[in-house]
PDB file of C-alpha atoms in Angstrom:
ATOM      1  CA  MET M   1     -14.708 -56.462-136.423  1.00 76.00           C
ATOM      2  CA  ILE M   2     -16.638 -55.424-139.422  1.00 81.00           C
ATOM      3  CA  ASP M   3     -18.068 -58.152-141.367  1.00 85.00           C
ATOM      4  CA  GLU M   4     -18.274 -56.935-145.046  1.00 85.00           C
ATOM      5  CA  LYS M   5     -20.141 -59.801-146.416  1.00 85.00           C
ATOM      6  CA  TYR M   6     -23.017 -59.304-143.648  1.00 86.00           C
ATOM      7  CA  LYS M   7     -22.527 -55.441-142.900  1.00 90.00           C
ATOM      8  CA  VAL M   8     -22.352 -55.988-139.212  1.00 93.00           C
ATOM      9  CA  ARG M   9     -20.063 -54.973-136.598  1.00 95.00           C
ATOM     10  CA  ARG M  10     -19.033 -58.070-134.441  1.00 96.00           C
ATOM     11  CA  TYR M  11     -17.684 -58.017-130.739  1.00 98.00           C
ATOM     12  CA  ILE M  12     -17.948 -59.231-127.425  1.00 98.00           C
ATOM     13  CA  ALA M  13     -20.409 -57.316-125.271  1.00 98.00           C
ATOM     14  CA  GLU M  14     -19.638 -57.213-121.237  1.00 98.00           C
ATOM     15  CA  TYR M  15     -22.347 -56.631-118.948  1.00 98.00           C
ATOM     16  CA  SER M  16     -22.261 -55.951-115.354  1.00 98.00           C
ATOM     17  CA  GLU M  17     -23.631 -58.807-112.958  1.00 97.00           C
ATOM     18  CA  GLU M  18     -24.760 -56.167-110.565  1.00 97.00           C
ATOM     19  CA  THR M  19     -26.402 -53.439-112.834  1.00 97.00           C
ATOM     20  CA  GLU M  20     -27.009 -55.222-115.946  1.00 96.00           C
ATOM     21  CA  GLU M  21     -25.277 -52.285-117.821  1.00 98.00           C
ATOM     22  CA  LEU M  22     -23.108 -52.483-120.629  1.00 98.00           C
ATOM     23  CA  VAL M  23     -19.378 -52.339-119.209  1.00 97.00           C
ATOM     24  CA  ALA M  24     -17.596 -52.793-122.620  1.00 98.00           C
ATOM     25  CA  GLU M  25     -17.524 -53.824-126.168  1.00 97.00           C
ATOM     26  CA  ASN M  26     -14.520 -55.972-126.634  1.00 98.00           C
ATOM     27  CA  GLU M  27     -13.457 -55.813-130.472  1.00 96.00           C
ATOM     28  CA  LEU M  28     -12.602 -58.902-132.536  1.00 97.00           C
ATOM     29  CA  TRP M  29     -10.074 -58.687-135.021  1.00 95.00           C
ATOM     30  CA  ASP M  30     -11.587 -61.554-137.274  1.00 94.00           C
ATOM     31  CA  PHE M  31     -14.740 -63.520-137.318  1.00 94.00           C
ATOM     32  CA  GLU M  32     -14.992 -67.362-139.008  1.00 94.00           C
ATOM     33  CA  LEU M  33     -18.546 -67.744-139.260  1.00 95.00           C
ATOM     34  CA  ASP M  34     -18.188 -71.550-139.340  1.00 95.00           C
ATOM     35  CA  ALA M  35     -15.972 -71.787-136.313  1.00 97.00           C
ATOM     36  CA  PHE M  36     -18.134 -69.538-134.477  1.00 97.00           C
ATOM     37  CA  LYS M  37     -21.350 -71.416-135.207  1.00 96.00           C
ATOM     38  CA  LYS M  38     -19.713 -74.841-134.112  1.00 97.00           C
ATOM     39  CA  GLU M  39     -18.264 -73.157-130.860  1.00 98.00           C
ATOM     40  CA  PHE M  40     -21.593 -71.935-129.605  1.00 97.00           C
ATOM     41  CA  GLY M  41     -23.998 -74.621-131.038  1.00 95.00           C
ATOM     42  CA  GLU M  42     -25.539 -72.838-133.799  1.00 94.00           C
ATOM     43  CA  THR M  43     -26.845 -75.892-135.904  1.00 92.00           C
ATOM     44  CA  ASN M  44     -29.007 -73.748-138.484  1.00 92.00           C
ATOM     45  CA  PRO M  45     -26.787 -73.401-141.477  1.00 89.00           C
ATOM     46  CA  ASP M  46     -28.511 -70.468-142.847  1.00 91.00           C
ATOM     47  CA  GLN M  47     -27.933 -68.329-139.765  1.00 91.00           C
ATOM     48  CA  PRO M  48     -25.291 -65.925-139.926  1.00 94.00           C
ATOM     49  CA  MET M  49     -25.269 -65.509-136.140  1.00 95.00           C
ATOM     50  CA  PHE M  50     -26.728 -62.051-135.802  1.00 92.00           C
ATOM     51  CA  GLY M  51     -28.357 -62.508-132.571  1.00 89.00           C
ATOM     52  CA  CYS M  52     -26.601 -62.586-128.976  1.00 95.00           C
ATOM     53  CA  TYR M  53     -24.752 -65.739-128.052  1.00 98.00           C
ATOM     54  CA  PRO M  54     -23.963 -65.992-124.266  1.00 98.00           C
ATOM     55  CA  VAL M  55     -20.008 -66.626-123.634  1.00 98.00           C
ATOM     56  CA  LEU M  56     -19.442 -69.401-120.963  1.00 98.00           C
ATOM     57  CA  ALA M  57     -15.852 -69.732-119.286  1.00 98.00           C
ATOM     58  CA  ALA M  58     -15.515 -72.836-121.540  1.00 98.00           C
ATOM     59  CA  ASN M  59     -15.488 -70.597-124.809  1.00 98.00           C
ATOM     60  CA  THR M  60     -12.925 -68.423-123.572  1.00 98.00           C
ATOM     61  CA  ASP M  61      -9.894 -70.117-124.957  1.00 98.00           C
ATOM     62  CA  PHE M  62     -11.492 -70.265-128.250  1.00 98.00           C
ATOM     63  CA  LEU M  63     -12.408 -66.429-128.411  1.00 98.00           C
ATOM     64  CA  ASN M  64      -8.993 -65.331-127.039  1.00 98.00           C
ATOM     65  CA  PRO M  65      -7.227 -65.438-130.537  1.00 97.00           C
ATOM     66  CA  PHE M  66     -10.034 -63.192-131.778  1.00 97.00           C
ATOM     67  CA  LEU M  67      -9.773 -60.669-129.575  1.00 98.00           C
ATOM     68  CA  VAL M  68      -8.002 -57.472-130.439  1.00 96.00           C
ATOM     69  CA  LYS M  69      -7.330 -56.671-126.629  1.00 97.00           C
ATOM     70  CA  PRO M  70      -7.373 -59.329-123.911  1.00 97.00           C
ATOM     71  CA  ILE M  71     -10.300 -59.441-121.847  1.00 97.00           C
ATOM     72  CA  SER M  72      -9.952 -60.341-117.931  1.00 97.00           C
ATOM     73  CA  TRP M  73     -12.707 -62.670-117.989  1.00 98.00           C
ATOM     74  CA  ASP M  74     -14.447 -62.435-114.567  1.00 98.00           C
ATOM     75  CA  PHE M  75     -17.813 -64.578-114.639  1.00 98.00           C
ATOM     76  CA  ASP M  76     -18.573 -63.550-111.372  1.00 98.00           C
ATOM     77  CA  LYS M  77     -18.834 -59.629-111.963  1.00 98.00           C
ATOM     78  CA  SER M  78     -19.820 -59.987-115.844  1.00 98.00           C
ATOM     79  CA  SER M  79     -21.784 -61.729-118.351  1.00 98.00           C
ATOM     80  CA  TYR M  80     -20.275 -61.976-122.223  1.00 98.00           C
ATOM     81  CA  PHE M  81     -21.965 -62.224-125.305  1.00 98.00           C
ATOM     82  CA  VAL M  82     -21.027 -62.648-128.754  1.00 98.00           C
ATOM     83  CA  GLU M  83     -23.038 -59.609-130.410  1.00 97.00           C
ATOM     84  CA  ALA M  84     -23.946 -57.961-133.840  1.00 95.00           C
ATOM     85  CA  HIS M  85     -25.026 -54.738-134.881  1.00 92.00           C
ATOM     86  CA  ALA M  86     -25.850 -53.492-138.200  1.00 90.00           C
ATOM     87  CA  ILE M  87     -23.562 -50.937-139.790  1.00 89.00           C
TER      88      ILE M  87
END
């Protein structure tokens, strides 16, 4: 998902627990900054969430509607993060 306001690409990154290598970048079709800040506990009102935010199993119900393609969440094999990269 390209965030035109901040000129960043936002997605869910998936990393292998075994190798710590990037496995996939799962595209978001939308990003509602205020909703994501609330879900991930970002309390700074000026923070546009440019960092990496760990995804827990408790966050999956929130994230699923924002994904372009469903993720087969497997927290034993992978770690997930909400990430943003400048475009």
